[in-house]
Amino acid sequence: MTENHLLSNNLYQDWLIASGTMTTAKYFADLAAERPDIALCRASASVSRAADAHAGVTGLGVGQHLVLKMLAAVGPCSQQALSEELRIDRSVMVGVCDDLENHDLVRRERNPRDRRSYAVTITDTGRQRLAEAEQTIPGFLDQVFHVLSAQERDQLTTLLGKVLTNRRIAG
Amino acid sequence: MTENHLLSNNLYQDWLIASGTMTTAKYFADLAAERPDIALCRASASVSRAADAHAGVTGLGVGQHLVLKMLAAVGPCSQQALSEELRIDRSVMVGVCDDLENHDLVRRERNPRDRRSYAVTITDTGRQRLAEAEQTIPGFLDQVFHVLSAQERDQLTTLLGKVLTNRRIAG
DNA sequence: AGAAAACAATCTGGAAACAGACGATTGACC
DNA sequence: GGTCAATCGTCTGTTTCCAGATTGTTTTCT
């Protein structure tokens, strides 16, 4: 007991030193340098929160924006195609399309050649809403990536593109 | 009605074309190039899944591993310090430390100088378990980032470090 | 000393993501 | 033609994450 008590005191002394700003303040930077996977996830969490906040302002969720954008770019799609291409889970895509349809931004019609699937089509209102939202994107990206130069942003895009095509971790 | 029917047929023709591999297959790549924020989040999701799968093998969760690692590096810490430094929410940290304590990998003792906080201390078993887990990290990183050269990994680390220190999106 | 603010850990409730099962429909195979 | 596997959209249960309230403790201010 006595030994434990002394030991505890020593530990607490060490702990007080360790919890000072000197030792731990830079720990995360070191960790990020050693573990790029962790750095990637933490950066994503920050960016994701910023994107959600921005989406709250425009009134279009991130997923909804992406769906409208893809529909405008490639024409009517099945929910399956939207899911796979945008990396949004099928069951989540149901709710995304529900919301869009409730606001008359997309239309859902059964494909007569394969009545299992829908053809999801963007409406005129949807195009207009998308155009408005698109205008806010450059400002948002500047806010999120203003710490990077244009060249560095291209570098990041290239590197992320390579990681995304990694078949050994593709989901 | 007839007009609608014809219109629908046209839409479905477009849709059939659009769902062919040609038009949509590269859509996500284009999107990722245009929206680095989305690319970052999607890459993080892939990496995170891979990390969880790897954690399932070692038997140590990602958060648990990080906590042990930090405790080994800087000595006993409060849960608050662990939370802030590792960017893990306080309420989540409770469960992480609970699990670690139940497996005798850490010890929780009240700090006698401030009984609000714990001193979380790594045990010998914890050090051993950490050492085992650390050995598997290089292989894991190779699996996740094998598409990147060593130079590119350094680039990515640097860029992510800058994004992480962006005070305008820090959470 | 006593009141009030700040803080550490915990608990609780709601929102989002994901896996798995399901009904309806289609295509493949014999 | 009939059976079986595969596919599309949907639903359900689980898990995780986070915001906010709560309790016990400390510090600060008067």
Short mmCIF file of N, CA, C and O in Angstrom, two decimals, chain A residues 37 162-163 165-170, chain B residues 46-47 49-55 57 136-148 153:
data_model
loop_
_atom_site.label_atom_id
_atom_site.label_comp_id
_atom_site.label_asym_id
_atom_site.label_seq_id
_atom_site.Cartn_x
_atom_site.Cartn_y
_atom_site.Cartn_z
N ASP A 37 -3.31 7.93 -42.49
CA ASP A 37 -4.71 7.49 -42.50
C ASP A 37 -5.54 8.27 -41.49
O ASP A 37 -6.66 8.70 -41.78
N LYS A 162 -5.80 9.06 -56.68
CA LYS A 162 -5.09 7.78 -56.66
C LYS A 162 -5.57 6.90 -55.52
O LYS A 162 -5.79 5.69 -55.68
N VAL A 163 -5.73 7.50 -54.35
CA VAL A 163 -6.20 6.71 -53.21
C VAL A 163 -7.59 6.13 -53.49
O VAL A 163 -7.89 4.98 -53.17
N THR A 165 -8.86 5.21 -56.23
CA THR A 165 -8.87 4.11 -57.19
C THR A 165 -8.13 2.89 -56.67
O THR A 165 -7.91 1.94 -57.41
N ASN A 166 -7.75 2.93 -55.39
CA ASN A 166 -7.07 1.80 -54.78
C ASN A 166 -8.05 0.64 -54.61
O ASN A 166 -8.94 0.69 -53.78
N ARG A 167 -7.86 -0.38 -55.39
CA ARG A 167 -8.84 -1.48 -55.36
C ARG A 167 -8.73 -2.31 -54.09
O ARG A 167 -9.64 -3.05 -53.75
N ARG A 168 -7.61 -2.21 -53.40
CA ARG A 168 -7.45 -3.03 -52.19
C ARG A 168 -8.23 -2.47 -51.02
O ARG A 168 -8.41 -3.15 -50.01
N ILE A 169 -8.68 -1.22 -51.12
CA ILE A 169 -9.50 -0.69 -50.03
C ILE A 169 -10.84 -0.18 -50.54
O ILE A 169 -11.59 0.41 -49.78
N ALA A 170 -11.13 -0.40 -51.79
CA ALA A 170 -12.39 0.11 -52.34
C ALA A 170 -13.57 -0.55 -51.65
O ALA A 170 -13.55 -1.74 -51.36
N SER B 46 -13.26 5.20 -47.29
CA SER B 46 -12.59 3.96 -47.66
C SER B 46 -11.50 3.61 -46.66
O SER B 46 -11.43 2.47 -46.17
N VAL B 47 -10.68 4.59 -46.35
CA VAL B 47 -9.57 4.35 -45.43
C VAL B 47 -10.09 3.95 -44.06
O VAL B 47 -9.57 3.05 -43.41
N ARG B 49 -12.90 2.45 -43.34
CA ARG B 49 -13.37 1.06 -43.35
C ARG B 49 -12.20 0.09 -43.28
O ARG B 49 -12.23 -0.90 -42.55
N ALA B 50 -11.14 0.40 -44.05
CA ALA B 50 -9.97 -0.47 -44.02
C ALA B 50 -9.35 -0.50 -42.63
O ALA B 50 -8.93 -1.56 -42.15
N ALA B 51 -9.31 0.66 -41.98
CA ALA B 51 -8.72 0.74 -40.65
C ALA B 51 -9.55 -0.07 -39.65
O ALA B 51 -9.00 -0.78 -38.81
N ASP B 52 -10.88 0.02 -39.76
CA ASP B 52 -11.73 -0.75 -38.86
C ASP B 52 -11.53 -2.25 -39.09
O ASP B 52 -11.45 -3.02 -38.12
N ALA B 53 -11.45 -2.64 -40.35
CA ALA B 53 -11.23 -4.06 -40.64
C ALA B 53 -9.90 -4.51 -40.05
O ALA B 53 -9.82 -5.57 -39.42
N HIS B 54 -8.88 -3.69 -40.22
CA HIS B 54 -7.57 -4.03 -39.67
C HIS B 54 -7.62 -4.08 -38.14
O HIS B 54 -7.02 -4.95 -37.51
N ALA B 55 -8.37 -3.13 -37.57
CA ALA B 55 -8.49 -3.10 -36.11
C ALA B 55 -9.18 -4.37 -35.61
O ALA B 55 -8.84 -4.89 -34.55
N VAL B 57 -8.81 -7.25 -36.74
CA VAL B 57 -7.81 -8.32 -36.72
C VAL B 57 -6.93 -8.23 -35.48
O VAL B 57 -6.70 -9.22 -34.79
N THR B 136 1.97 -4.08 -36.81
CA THR B 136 1.12 -4.34 -37.97
C THR B 136 0.82 -3.08 -38.76
O THR B 136 0.25 -3.16 -39.85
N ILE B 137 1.19 -1.91 -38.21
CA ILE B 137 0.82 -0.65 -38.86
C ILE B 137 1.50 -0.44 -40.21
O ILE B 137 0.84 -0.08 -41.20
N PRO B 138 2.83 -0.67 -40.31
CA PRO B 138 3.45 -0.45 -41.62
C PRO B 138 2.80 -1.26 -42.72
O PRO B 138 2.55 -0.75 -43.82
N GLY B 139 2.47 -2.51 -42.43
CA GLY B 139 1.80 -3.33 -43.43
C GLY B 139 0.45 -2.77 -43.81
O GLY B 139 0.07 -2.75 -44.98
N PHE B 140 -0.27 -2.30 -42.80
CA PHE B 140 -1.57 -1.69 -43.07
C PHE B 140 -1.43 -0.45 -43.94
O PHE B 140 -2.18 -0.28 -44.92
N LEU B 141 -0.47 0.39 -43.61
CA LEU B 141 -0.28 1.61 -44.41
C LEU B 141 0.12 1.26 -45.84
O LEU B 141 -0.30 1.93 -46.79
N ASP B 142 0.93 0.23 -45.98
CA ASP B 142 1.31 -0.19 -47.33
C ASP B 142 0.09 -0.62 -48.13
O ASP B 142 -0.03 -0.33 -49.32
N GLN B 143 -0.81 -1.34 -47.44
CA GLN B 143 -2.01 -1.79 -48.12
C GLN B 143 -2.88 -0.61 -48.56
O GLN B 143 -3.38 -0.57 -49.69
N VAL B 144 -3.01 0.36 -47.66
CA VAL B 144 -3.91 1.48 -47.95
C VAL B 144 -3.29 2.45 -48.96
O VAL B 144 -3.98 2.97 -49.83
N PHE B 145 -2.00 2.70 -48.81
CA PHE B 145 -1.36 3.73 -49.63
C PHE B 145 -0.37 3.16 -50.64
O PHE B 145 0.51 3.90 -51.10
N HIS B 146 -0.52 1.90 -50.99
CA HIS B 146 0.45 1.32 -51.91
C HIS B 146 0.38 1.96 -53.29
O HIS B 146 1.32 1.84 -54.08
N VAL B 147 -0.72 2.66 -53.57
CA VAL B 147 -0.82 3.34 -54.85
C VAL B 147 0.02 4.62 -54.89
O VAL B 147 0.19 5.22 -55.95
N LEU B 148 0.53 5.02 -53.73
CA LEU B 148 1.33 6.24 -53.68
C LEU B 148 2.80 5.91 -53.45
O LEU B 148 3.11 5.00 -52.67
N ARG B 153 3.37 10.07 -50.59
CA ARG B 153 2.83 9.98 -49.23
C ARG B 153 3.24 11.19 -48.42
O ARG B 153 2.45 11.75 -47.67
#
